[in-house]
Coordinates of C-alpha atoms and ligand atoms in Angstrom, one line a residue:
X1 CA 15.3 -25.4 7.2
X2 CA 16.9 -22.2 7.1
X3 CA 14.9 -20.1 4.6
X4 CA 17.1 -17.3 3.9
X5 CA 20.3 -20.0 3.3
X6 CA 18.0 -22.2 1.2
X7 CA 17.0 -19.3 -1.1
X8 CA 20.6 -18.0 -1.4
X9 CA 22.1 -21.3 -2.1
X10 CA 19.3 -22.0 -4.6
X11 CA 20.3 -18.8 -6.7
X12 CA 23.9 -19.2 -6.2
X13 CA 23.7 -22.5 -7.8
X14 CA 22.0 -20.8 -10.8
X15 CA 24.9 -18.3 -11.4
X16 CA 23.9 -15.8 -8.9
X17 CA 26.6 -13.8 -7.0
X18 CA 25.6 -13.3 -3.4
X19 CA 25.8 -9.5 -2.3
X20 CA 25.5 -8.1 1.3
X21 CA 22.8 -6.0 2.0
X22 CA 23.2 -2.3 1.5
X23 CA 23.0 0.1 4.4
X24 CA 19.8 1.2 5.7
X25 CA 19.8 4.8 4.3
X26 CA 19.1 5.3 0.6
X27 CA 21.9 7.1 -1.3
X28 CA 20.8 9.8 -3.7
X29 CA 17.2 9.7 -2.8
X30 CA 16.2 12.6 -0.2
X31 CA 12.6 11.6 -0.4
X32 CA 12.8 8.6 1.9
X33 CA 14.6 8.1 5.3
X34 CA 15.1 4.6 4.9
X35 CA 15.4 1.6 2.3
X36 CA 11.9 0.3 1.9
X37 CA 12.5 -2.2 -1.0
X38 CA 15.5 -4.4 -2.2
X39 CA 15.4 -2.6 -5.5
X40 CA 16.3 0.8 -4.0
X41 CA 20.1 0.4 -3.6
X42 CA 20.3 -1.4 -7.1
X43 CA 18.6 1.5 -9.0
X44 CA 21.8 2.4 -11.1
X45 CA 22.3 -1.2 -12.2
X46 CA 18.8 -1.6 -13.3
X47 CA 19.1 1.6 -15.2
X48 CA 22.4 0.1 -17.0
X49 CA 25.5 0.9 -14.9
X50 CA 27.6 -2.3 -14.7
X51 CA 27.5 -4.3 -11.3
X52 CA 30.7 -5.3 -10.3
X53 CA 29.4 -8.5 -9.3
X54 CA 27.8 -9.3 -12.5
X55 CA 24.4 -9.6 -14.0
X56 CA 22.9 -12.2 -11.5
X57 CA 22.5 -11.2 -7.9
X58 CA 21.0 -12.6 -4.9
X59 CA 20.6 -10.8 -1.6
X60 CA 18.7 -10.4 1.6
X61 CA 18.3 -6.7 2.2
X62 CA 17.6 -4.5 5.6
X63 CA 14.5 -2.8 4.9
X64 CA 12.1 -0.6 7.0
X65 CA 8.6 0.9 7.0
X66 CA 8.4 3.6 9.5
X67 CA 5.4 5.6 8.3
X68 CA 3.0 3.6 10.5
X69 CA 4.5 2.8 13.7
X70 CA 1.1 2.7 15.3
X71 CA 0.4 -0.4 13.1
X72 CA 3.0 -2.4 14.9
X73 CA 1.6 -4.7 17.4
X74 CA -0.6 -6.7 15.3
X75 CA 0.3 -10.2 13.9
X76 CA 2.2 -9.1 10.7
X77 CA 3.4 -5.5 10.6
X78 CA 7.0 -4.8 11.5
X79 CA 9.1 -1.8 11.7
X80 CA 12.2 -3.6 10.1
X81 CA 12.0 -6.6 7.9
X82 CA 14.1 -8.4 5.5
X83 CA 13.7 -8.9 2.0
X84 CA 15.2 -11.7 -0.2
X85 CA 15.8 -11.0 -3.9
X86 CA 17.2 -12.4 -6.8
X87 CA 18.2 -10.0 -9.8
X88 CA 18.9 -10.2 -13.5
X89 CA 20.5 -7.0 -14.6
X90 CA 19.7 -7.1 -18.4
X91 CA 20.3 -11.0 -18.4
X92 CA 17.4 -13.6 -17.9
X93 CA 13.9 -12.5 -18.1
X94 CA 10.3 -13.8 -17.5
X95 CA 10.9 -17.6 -18.3
X96 CA 13.9 -18.3 -16.0
X97 CA 12.5 -16.0 -13.3
X98 CA 9.1 -17.7 -13.2
X99 CA 10.5 -21.3 -13.6
X100 CA 12.9 -20.9 -10.9
X101 CA 10.6 -19.3 -8.4
X102 CA 8.2 -22.3 -9.3
X103 CA 11.1 -24.7 -8.5
X104 CA 12.4 -23.1 -5.5
X105 CA 8.7 -23.1 -3.8
X106 CA 7.8 -26.5 -4.8
X107 CA 11.0 -28.5 -4.6
X108 CA 12.9 -26.7 -1.7
X109 CA 10.1 -25.1 0.2
X110 CA 7.9 -28.2 -0.5
X111 CA 4.9 -26.3 -1.2
X112 CA 2.4 -28.3 -3.1
X113 CA 1.6 -26.6 -6.4
X114 CA -2.2 -26.6 -5.7
X115 CA -1.7 -24.4 -2.9
X116 CA -0.1 -21.8 -5.2
X117 CA -2.1 -19.1 -7.3
X118 CA -0.6 -16.0 -9.3
X119 CA -1.6 -12.9 -10.7
X120 CA -0.4 -11.1 -14.0
X121 CA -0.9 -7.7 -15.5
X122 CA -4.1 -7.5 -17.4
X123 CA -2.7 -4.9 -20.0
X124 CA -3.6 -1.5 -20.7
X125 CA -3.1 1.3 -23.8
X126 CA 0.4 1.0 -24.2
X127 CA 1.3 -2.0 -22.1
X128 CA 0.5 -5.5 -23.3
X129 CA -1.5 -8.0 -21.3
X130 CA 1.4 -10.5 -19.9
X131 CA 0.2 -13.3 -21.6
X132 CA 3.7 -14.7 -21.6
X133 CA 4.0 -14.9 -17.8
X134 CA 0.6 -16.5 -17.8
X135 CA 1.9 -19.1 -20.5
X136 CA 4.8 -20.0 -18.6
X137 CA 2.9 -20.6 -15.4
X138 CA 0.6 -22.8 -17.3
X139 CA 3.4 -24.8 -18.8
X140 CA 4.5 -25.4 -15.2
X141 CA 1.4 -26.9 -14.2
X142 CA -0.5 -23.8 -12.6
X143 CA -4.2 -24.3 -13.8
X144 CA -5.9 -21.5 -15.7
X145 CA -8.2 -21.1 -12.7
X146 CA -5.4 -20.1 -10.4
X147 CA -4.3 -17.3 -12.8
X148 CA -5.8 -13.9 -12.3
X149 CA -5.3 -10.9 -14.4
X150 CA -5.2 -7.5 -12.6
X151 CA -4.6 -4.0 -13.3
X152 CA -1.8 -1.3 -12.5
X153 CA -2.7 -1.1 -8.9
X154 CA -1.8 -4.8 -8.3
X155 CA 0.4 -5.7 -11.1
X156 CA 2.7 -3.0 -11.8
X157 CA 5.4 -2.2 -9.5
X158 CA 7.4 1.1 -9.1
X159 CA 9.1 2.6 -5.8
X160 CA 7.4 5.9 -5.3
X161 CA 6.4 8.0 -8.4
X162 CA 9.3 7.8 -10.9
X163 CA 12.2 5.4 -11.7
X164 CA 12.6 1.9 -13.0
X165 CA 9.5 -0.1 -13.1
X166 CA 7.5 -2.8 -14.8
X167 CA 4.6 -5.0 -14.7
X168 CA 4.8 -8.0 -12.1
X169 CA 3.7 -11.5 -11.3
X170 CA 2.7 -12.1 -7.8
X171 CA 2.8 -15.4 -6.2
X172 CA 0.1 -16.4 -3.5
X173 CA -0.2 -19.4 -1.1
X174 CA -3.3 -20.8 0.3
X175 CA -2.6 -20.0 4.1
X176 CA -5.7 -22.0 5.5
X177 CA -6.6 -25.5 6.9
X178 CA -9.7 -25.2 4.7
X179 CA -9.8 -27.0 1.4
X180 CA -8.2 -25.0 -1.4
X181 CA -10.7 -23.5 -3.6
X182 CA -10.9 -24.3 -7.2
X183 CA -10.2 -21.0 -8.4
X184 CA -8.2 -17.8 -7.2
X185 CA -10.0 -14.9 -5.6
X186 CA -7.8 -12.0 -5.3
X187 CA -10.2 -10.6 -2.6
X188 CA -10.0 -13.7 -0.3
X189 CA -7.2 -12.8 2.1
X190 CA -6.6 -16.5 2.8
X191 CA -4.5 -16.4 -0.4
X192 CA -1.3 -14.7 1.0
X193 CA 1.1 -13.2 -1.4
X194 CA 4.5 -14.5 -0.7
X195 CA 6.7 -13.4 -3.8
X196 CA 6.6 -10.5 -6.3
X197 CA 8.5 -10.9 -9.5
X198 CA 9.0 -7.6 -11.3
X199 CA 10.0 -7.5 -14.9
X200 CA 11.4 -4.1 -14.9
X201 CA 11.8 -2.9 -18.5
X202 CA 10.3 0.4 -18.2
X203 CA 11.2 3.9 -16.8
X204 CA 8.6 6.3 -15.4
X205 CA 9.5 9.9 -15.5
X206 CA 8.2 12.7 -13.2
X207 CA 5.2 13.1 -15.6
X208 CA 4.1 9.6 -15.4
X209 CA 5.2 8.8 -19.1
X210 CA 6.8 5.6 -19.5
X211 CA 9.7 4.6 -22.0
X212 CA 11.8 1.3 -22.5
X213 CA 15.0 0.9 -20.4
X214 CA 18.1 0.0 -22.3
X215 CA 17.9 -3.4 -20.7
X216 CA 15.2 -5.9 -19.3
X217 CA 15.8 -6.5 -15.7
X218 CA 14.2 -8.9 -13.1
X219 CA 13.8 -7.7 -9.5
X220 CA 12.0 -10.1 -7.2
X221 CA 11.1 -9.8 -3.5
X222 CA 10.2 -12.1 -0.9
X223 CA 9.6 -10.9 2.7
X224 CA 11.5 -13.2 5.0
X225 CA 8.8 -12.6 7.9
X226 CA 5.9 -13.6 5.8
X227 CA 7.4 -16.7 4.2
X228 CA 8.6 -18.0 7.4
X229 CA 5.0 -17.6 8.8
X230 CA 3.8 -19.3 5.9
X231 CA 6.2 -22.3 5.8
X232 CA 5.9 -22.9 9.7
X233 CA 2.1 -22.7 9.5
X234 CA 1.6 -19.7 11.8
X235 CA -1.0 -17.0 11.6
X236 CA 1.1 -14.8 14.1
X237 CA 4.5 -13.9 12.9
X238 CA 5.8 -13.6 16.6
X239 CA 5.2 -17.5 16.9
X240 CA 7.5 -18.2 14.3
X241 CA 11.1 -19.4 14.8
X242 CA 12.2 -15.8 13.9
X243 CA 10.8 -14.2 16.9
X244 CA 10.5 -17.3 19.4
X245 CA 13.6 -16.8 21.5
X246 CA 13.2 -13.1 21.8
X247 CA 9.6 -13.5 23.1
X248 CA 10.5 -16.3 25.4
X249 CA 13.3 -13.8 26.9
X250 CA 10.8 -11.1 27.2
X251 CA 8.5 -13.4 29.0
X252 CA 11.3 -14.4 31.2
X253 CA 12.4 -10.8 31.9
X254 CA 8.7 -9.6 32.8
X255 CA 7.4 -13.1 34.4
X256 CA 4.3 -12.6 32.0
X257 CA 3.0 -14.6 29.4
X258 CA 2.7 -13.6 25.7
X259 CA -0.7 -15.2 25.5
X260 CA -2.0 -13.2 28.3
X261 CA -4.0 -10.7 26.2
X262 CA -3.2 -7.8 28.4
X263 CA 0.4 -8.1 27.5
X264 CA 0.5 -9.5 24.1
X265 CA 0.7 -6.2 22.0
X266 CA 3.2 -4.6 24.3
X267 CA 5.6 -7.7 23.9
X268 CA 5.2 -7.7 20.3
X269 CA 6.0 -3.9 20.2
X270 CA 9.0 -4.5 22.4
X271 CA 10.4 -7.2 20.3
X272 CA 9.6 -5.6 16.9
X273 CA 11.3 -2.4 18.2
X274 CA 14.4 -3.8 19.7
X275 CA 15.1 -5.4 16.5
X276 CA 14.8 -2.0 14.4
X277 CA 16.7 -0.1 16.9
X278 CA 19.7 -2.7 16.7
X279 CA 19.4 -2.4 12.9
X280 CA 19.3 1.4 12.7
X281 CA 22.1 2.0 15.2
X282 CA 24.0 -0.8 14.2
X283 CA 24.2 0.4 10.7
X284 CA 27.5 1.8 9.4
X285 CA 25.7 5.0 8.6
X286 CA 26.3 5.9 12.3
X287 CA 22.7 7.0 13.2
X288 CA 22.4 8.4 16.6
X289 CA 19.0 9.6 18.4
X290 CA 18.2 13.0 17.5
X291 CA 15.4 15.4 16.6
X292 CA 15.6 15.2 13.0
X293 CA 15.2 12.4 10.2
X294 CA 16.5 9.0 10.7
X295 CA 17.8 10.0 14.3
X296 CA 14.3 11.0 15.1
X297 CA 12.8 7.7 14.2
X298 CA 15.6 6.0 16.2
X299 CA 14.6 8.3 19.2
X300 CA 11.0 7.4 18.9
X301 CA 11.6 3.7 18.6
X302 CA 13.9 3.7 21.7
X303 CA 11.4 5.9 23.9
X304 CA 8.5 3.8 22.6
X305 CA 10.3 0.8 23.6
X306 CA 10.8 2.0 27.2
X307 CA 7.2 3.0 27.6
X308 CA 6.1 -0.4 26.7
X309 CA 8.6 -2.1 28.8
X310 CA 7.4 0.0 31.5
X311 CA 4.0 -1.0 30.8
X312 CA 5.0 -4.6 31.1
X313 CA 6.6 -3.7 34.7
X314 CA 10.2 -4.1 33.5
X315 CA 12.6 -2.7 35.8
X316 CA 13.9 0.2 33.4
X317 CA 17.0 0.4 35.4
X318 CA 18.0 -3.0 34.9
X319 CA 20.0 -4.1 31.8
X320 CA 17.0 -5.5 30.0
X321 CA 17.5 -3.8 26.7
X322 CA 21.1 -4.7 26.7
X323 CA 20.4 -8.4 27.1
X324 CA 17.8 -8.1 24.1
X325 CA 19.7 -6.3 21.9
X326 CA 22.6 -8.8 22.2
X327 CA 20.3 -11.6 21.2
X328 CA 19.3 -9.9 18.1
X329 CA 22.8 -9.1 17.2
X330 CA 23.7 -12.7 17.6
X331 CA 20.7 -13.7 15.7
X332 CA 21.5 -11.5 12.7
X333 CA 25.4 -10.8 12.6
X334 CA 25.7 -13.7 10.1
X335 CA 23.9 -11.7 7.4
X336 CA 24.8 -8.2 8.6
X337 CA 28.2 -8.3 10.2
X338 CA 28.3 -4.7 10.8
X339 CA 26.0 -5.6 13.8
X340 CA 29.0 -7.5 15.3
X341 CA 31.5 -4.7 14.3
X342 CA 29.2 -1.8 15.8
X343 CA 27.9 -3.8 18.9
X344 CA 29.4 -1.6 21.6
X345 CA 27.9 1.4 19.7
X346 CA 24.6 -0.2 19.6
X347 CA 24.5 -1.1 23.3
X348 CA 25.8 2.4 24.2
X349 CA 23.1 4.3 22.0
X350 CA 20.5 2.3 23.7
X351 CA 21.8 2.7 27.2
X352 CA 22.3 6.6 27.0
X353 CA 19.0 7.2 25.2
X354 CA 17.2 5.1 27.9
X355 CA 19.0 7.0 30.7
X356 CA 18.1 10.1 29.3
X357 CA 14.4 9.4 28.9
X358 CA 13.8 7.5 32.0
X359 CA 15.0 10.5 34.0
X360 CA 12.1 12.4 32.8
X361 CA 9.4 9.6 31.8
X362 CA 7.8 9.1 35.1
X363 CA 7.4 12.9 35.7
X364 CA 6.1 13.3 32.2
X365 CA 3.5 10.7 32.6
X366 CA 2.4 12.2 35.9
X367 CA 2.4 15.8 34.0
X368 CA 0.1 14.0 31.5
X369 CA -2.3 12.9 34.0
X370 CA -2.4 16.4 35.4
X371 CA -2.9 17.8 31.9
X372 CA -5.7 15.2 31.2
X373 CA -7.6 16.2 34.4
X374 CA -7.2 20.0 34.0
X375 CA -8.5 20.1 30.2
X376 CA -11.6 22.0 29.6
X377 CA -12.1 20.6 26.1
X378 CA -10.8 17.4 24.5
X379 CA -7.8 19.0 22.9
X380 CA -4.3 19.2 24.3
X381 CA -3.0 22.5 23.1
X382 CA 0.1 23.4 21.6
X383 CA 1.9 24.8 24.6
X384 CA 1.0 21.6 26.9
X385 CA 2.3 19.2 24.0
X386 CA 5.6 21.5 23.7
X387 CA 6.0 21.4 27.5
X388 CA 5.7 17.5 27.3
X389 CA 8.2 17.5 24.5
X390 CA 10.8 20.1 25.8
X391 CA 10.7 19.2 29.3
X392 CA 9.8 15.7 29.5
X393 CA 11.2 14.5 26.2
X394 CA 8.0 13.0 25.0
X395 CA 8.0 13.1 21.1
X396 CA 4.7 14.3 19.8
X397 CA 3.8 11.0 18.5
X398 CA 4.1 9.6 22.2
X399 CA 1.8 12.4 23.4
X400 CA -0.5 11.6 20.4
X401 CA -0.5 8.1 21.4
X402 CA -1.3 8.7 25.1
X403 CA -4.0 11.3 23.9
X404 CA -5.6 8.6 21.8
X405 CA -5.7 6.1 24.7
X406 CA -7.6 8.6 26.7
X407 CA -10.0 9.6 24.0
X408 CA -8.2 13.0 23.6
X409 CA -6.9 15.1 20.8
X410 CA -3.6 17.1 20.3
X411 CA -3.0 20.2 18.3
X412 CA -0.2 18.8 16.2
X413 CA -0.2 21.6 13.7
X414 CA 0.1 24.2 16.6
X415 CA 2.8 21.8 18.3
X416 CA 4.9 21.9 14.9
X417 CA 4.8 25.6 14.5
X418 CA 5.8 26.3 18.1
X419 CA 8.6 23.6 17.6
X420 CA 9.8 25.7 14.6
X421 CA 9.7 28.8 16.4
X422 CA 11.6 27.4 19.1
X423 CA 14.1 26.0 16.8
X424 CA 14.7 29.0 14.9
X425 CA 15.1 30.8 18.2
X426 CA 17.6 28.4 19.8
X427 CA 19.3 27.7 16.3
X428 CA 20.5 24.4 17.3
X429 CA 19.3 22.3 14.7
X430 CA 19.2 22.9 10.9
X431 CA 15.6 22.2 10.5
X432 CA 12.8 20.4 12.2
X433 CA 11.7 17.5 10.1
X434 CA 8.9 15.3 11.0
X435 CA 9.0 13.1 8.3
X436 CA 6.7 10.1 8.3
X437 CA 4.3 11.7 10.8
X438 CA 2.9 14.9 8.6
X439 CA 2.0 15.5 5.4
X440 CA 4.6 16.8 3.0
X441 CA 3.5 18.8 -0.2
X442 CA 4.3 16.7 -2.9
X443 CA 1.8 16.1 -5.7
X444 CA 0.4 13.0 -4.3
X445 CA 0.3 14.5 -1.0
X446 CA -1.9 17.3 -2.1
X447 CA -4.1 15.0 -3.9
X448 CA -4.9 13.1 -0.8
X449 CA -5.1 16.2 1.3
X450 CA -8.4 17.2 -1.1
X451 CA -9.4 13.6 -0.9
X452 CA -9.4 13.9 3.0
X453 CA -12.1 16.8 2.5
X454 CA -14.1 14.6 0.3
X455 CA -14.0 11.6 2.6
X456 CA -15.1 14.0 5.5
X457 CA -17.9 15.2 3.7
X458 CA -19.2 11.8 2.3
X459 CA -19.0 10.3 5.8
X460 CA -21.3 13.2 7.1
X461 CA -23.9 12.2 4.4
X462 CA -23.6 8.4 4.6
X463 CA -23.0 7.9 8.3
X464 CA -24.5 11.3 9.8
X465 CA -23.7 14.8 10.8
X466 CA -22.3 13.9 14.0
X467 CA -19.2 12.5 12.3
X468 CA -16.2 14.7 12.9
X469 CA -12.7 14.5 11.8
X470 CA -10.5 13.5 14.7
X471 CA -7.0 13.2 12.8
X472 CA -5.5 12.5 9.4
X473 CA -2.1 11.6 8.3
X474 CA -1.1 11.5 4.8
X475 CA 1.9 10.0 2.9
X476 CA 2.6 10.0 -0.8
X477 CA 1.2 6.4 -0.8
X478 CA -2.0 6.6 1.2
X479 CA -4.1 8.5 3.6
X480 CA -5.6 7.7 7.0
X481 CA -8.8 9.5 8.5
X482 CA -9.8 9.2 11.8
X483 CA -13.4 10.3 12.7
X484 CA -15.7 10.0 15.5
X485 CA -18.3 7.2 15.0
X486 CA -19.8 4.8 17.5
X487 CA -19.9 1.8 15.3
X488 CA -17.9 -0.4 12.8
X489 CA -19.0 0.9 9.3
X490 CA -21.2 -1.5 7.5
X491 CA -20.1 -3.0 3.9
X492 CA -22.9 -0.9 2.5
X493 CA -21.8 2.4 4.4
X494 CA -18.1 1.8 3.0
X495 CA -19.5 1.2 -0.3
X496 CA -21.7 4.4 -0.4
X497 CA -19.0 6.4 1.0
X498 CA -16.5 5.5 -1.6
X499 CA -19.0 5.7 -4.4
X500 CA -20.2 9.1 -3.4
X501 CA -16.4 10.5 -3.1
X502 CA -15.8 9.0 -6.6
X503 CA -19.0 10.6 -7.8
X504 CA -17.6 13.9 -6.6
X505 CA -14.2 13.3 -8.3
X506 CA -15.9 12.5 -11.4
X507 CA -18.2 15.5 -11.5
X508 CA -14.9 17.8 -11.7
X509 CA -15.8 20.0 -8.8
X510 CA -13.6 23.2 -8.7
X511 CA -11.5 23.5 -5.5
X512 CA -11.8 27.4 -4.3
X513 CA -9.8 29.0 -1.8
X514 CA -11.0 32.3 0.1
X515 CA -9.4 34.4 2.7
X516 CA -11.9 35.4 5.5
X517 CA -12.5 36.4 9.1
X518 CA -12.5 33.5 11.3
X519 CA -16.1 34.7 12.6
X520 CA -17.2 34.9 9.0
X521 CA -15.9 31.4 8.2
X522 CA -17.6 29.9 11.2
X523 CA -21.0 31.7 10.1
X524 CA -20.7 30.1 6.9
X525 CA -20.5 26.8 8.2
X526 CA -17.1 26.0 7.6
X527 CA -15.7 22.9 9.2
X528 CA -12.6 22.9 11.3
X529 CA -10.9 20.7 13.8
X530 CA -9.1 23.0 16.2
X531 CA -10.9 26.3 16.3
X532 CA -8.7 27.7 18.9
X533 CA -5.4 27.4 16.8
X534 CA -6.7 29.6 14.0
X535 CA -5.7 33.2 13.6
X536 CA -8.4 35.9 13.0
X537 CA -7.8 35.6 9.5
X538 CA -8.4 32.1 7.9
X539 CA -8.2 30.3 4.7
X540 CA -11.3 28.4 3.5
X541 CA -11.2 25.7 0.9
X542 CA -14.5 24.9 -0.7
X543 CA -15.1 22.0 -3.0
X544 CA -18.2 22.7 -5.2
X545 CA -20.8 23.1 -2.8
X546 CA -20.1 19.8 -1.0
X547 CA -17.3 20.7 1.4
X548 CA -16.1 23.8 3.1
X549 CA -13.3 23.5 5.7
X550 CA -10.8 25.8 7.4
X551 CA -7.5 24.6 6.2
X552 CA -3.9 25.6 5.3
X553 CA -3.9 23.5 2.1
X554 CA -2.4 22.8 -0.3
X555 CA -5.3 21.5 -2.4
X556 CA -5.8 20.4 -6.4
X557 CA -7.6 22.7 -8.5
X558 CA -10.3 20.3 -9.5
X559 CA -11.3 17.0 -8.3
X560 CA -10.9 15.4 -11.5
X561 CA -7.1 15.4 -10.7
X562 CA -7.7 13.0 -8.0
X563 CA -8.3 9.7 -10.1
X564 CA -9.9 6.8 -8.4
X565 CA -10.7 6.7 -4.5
X566 CA -10.6 3.3 -2.9
X567 CA -11.1 2.4 0.9
X568 CA -8.6 -0.4 2.0
X569 CA -9.7 -0.5 5.4
X570 CA -11.8 0.4 8.2
X571 CA -11.0 -0.3 11.8
X572 CA -11.2 0.9 15.2
X573 CA -8.6 3.6 16.4
X574 CA -9.8 4.3 19.9
X575 CA -12.9 4.2 21.8
X576 CA -15.6 6.0 19.6
X577 CA -13.0 6.7 17.1
X578 CA -12.9 4.9 13.7
X579 CA -10.0 5.0 11.1
X580 CA -10.1 4.5 7.5
X581 CA -7.2 4.0 5.1
X582 CA -7.5 4.8 1.5
X583 CA -5.8 5.2 -1.5
X584 CA -6.0 7.1 -4.7
X585 CA -5.4 5.0 -8.0
Ligands
LIG1 N1 10.5 -4.4 -5.7 C1 9.5 -5.4 -5.5 C2 9.0 -5.4 -4.0 O1 9.6 -4.6 -3.3 C3 10.0 -6.7 -5.6 O2 11.4 -6.8 -4.9 O3 8.0 -5.9 -3.8

């Protein structure tokens, strides 16, 4: 079965007009580099503007998530993915939407209804509990046990922090060979989310206040990679029909097996990146590798692809990347015909960037080895990182990745400063933007910044004083924190850490800023990550009397502003380094 075609046809038969995917760059939204959800290009129509194709639409949208490139290589994350959606622009609402979802899943995708469970909004002060959706599900034969009522975190959807939004009902599939349990447990990850139906009837402004939209919309989103894995019964997305041919081709080119553990990850990254590269460079936006914005992501993807291909012993001078790109173009041109139109551009962009990088890659890797062997401490300083960038074309993230693999650190902030200085001097590019890698300074980022200090302090209390921060990465959606630690945190340690951070948040601790000399700061016991990079006069942020760190900020004034802190994941980052992903809700 062709899942995309089945989906599109199903909704066409119910009065929806198929519209082509929009381009990959959001219009009128300088805050995101790429489209990350199907609703983004449709925002004006969700707000009331008339869509030329009518009130019922169906599409498959090109989407990207480029914040966490280092997550790529597992079984489920992808840089590029496709999202199927059906849309009501002030036309039908909950009843039709839920009924059609149920019908498509059970009669076209042939999923037994016993294997489905759903979540609906539990209600809060000014938004009622979604009994309406629950009742519709019940009328279709979903038992009460399989309906969970959850809060804002799970069943309220908005892109970013303001815009059209609403409660949603999410549909889960029992993706396990074990017997389907009687009751849905939202914490059991054998229940896999396959579809999200958002009932967009509100607008949230910058201050978080909600008002009714002039029309009630439906925005549903179904990730193609996930539904395909589910329907084909695979735990590894790369084993599905989507990736089968490309993985076989990579096996053929390298003469290695995907199932040889030494190569699995590199093959996944190769496959994922070549597809993302084709989608970015093949878009009509005409993105070319560069040192800023989308072009920088494209450059990083190509350079990362080359590095991983090298790890797989591919002859970089061969046309392997051309061959792989052509396969992707053939596979996807039916839905995104710009790929066919821009074929020559895609192939040339890839080749040119490869040749450019390949000239210095080998030497750069040798330089890295030299640096590694000559380091006094554990940190690659800004000058060395900049040399790798400037002379050998290593994006800072590549240097970081190599450093991680070798148990080293990179002075990224120092690098950033140096990069800026260099740019100002050479006046070549307008501004050096490292979106997706470094913290911005929006409200959420500021909150996460403060949360990072609390987490650092909490880990020291719970796990021990020899925990040290090894890195952090903040976006508006989440924080990531790397720290030295020789074991996987126990559930108990995780819980205690989370509780302690929340206790401090609730205590409403003042965050204060002091300027002092570096010596004074160190004497006072302030924490810091890269002492060598600080000037003689430093800023120290203190939170009540539980944390004191050298830091450039920005921070909130009082921990009360943070909301609730939740650890989403704790995992290994590299030898002796653990990584926590957490959110504020
Ligand atoms: N906007 C929702 C999502 O991205 C449904 O399409 O999940």
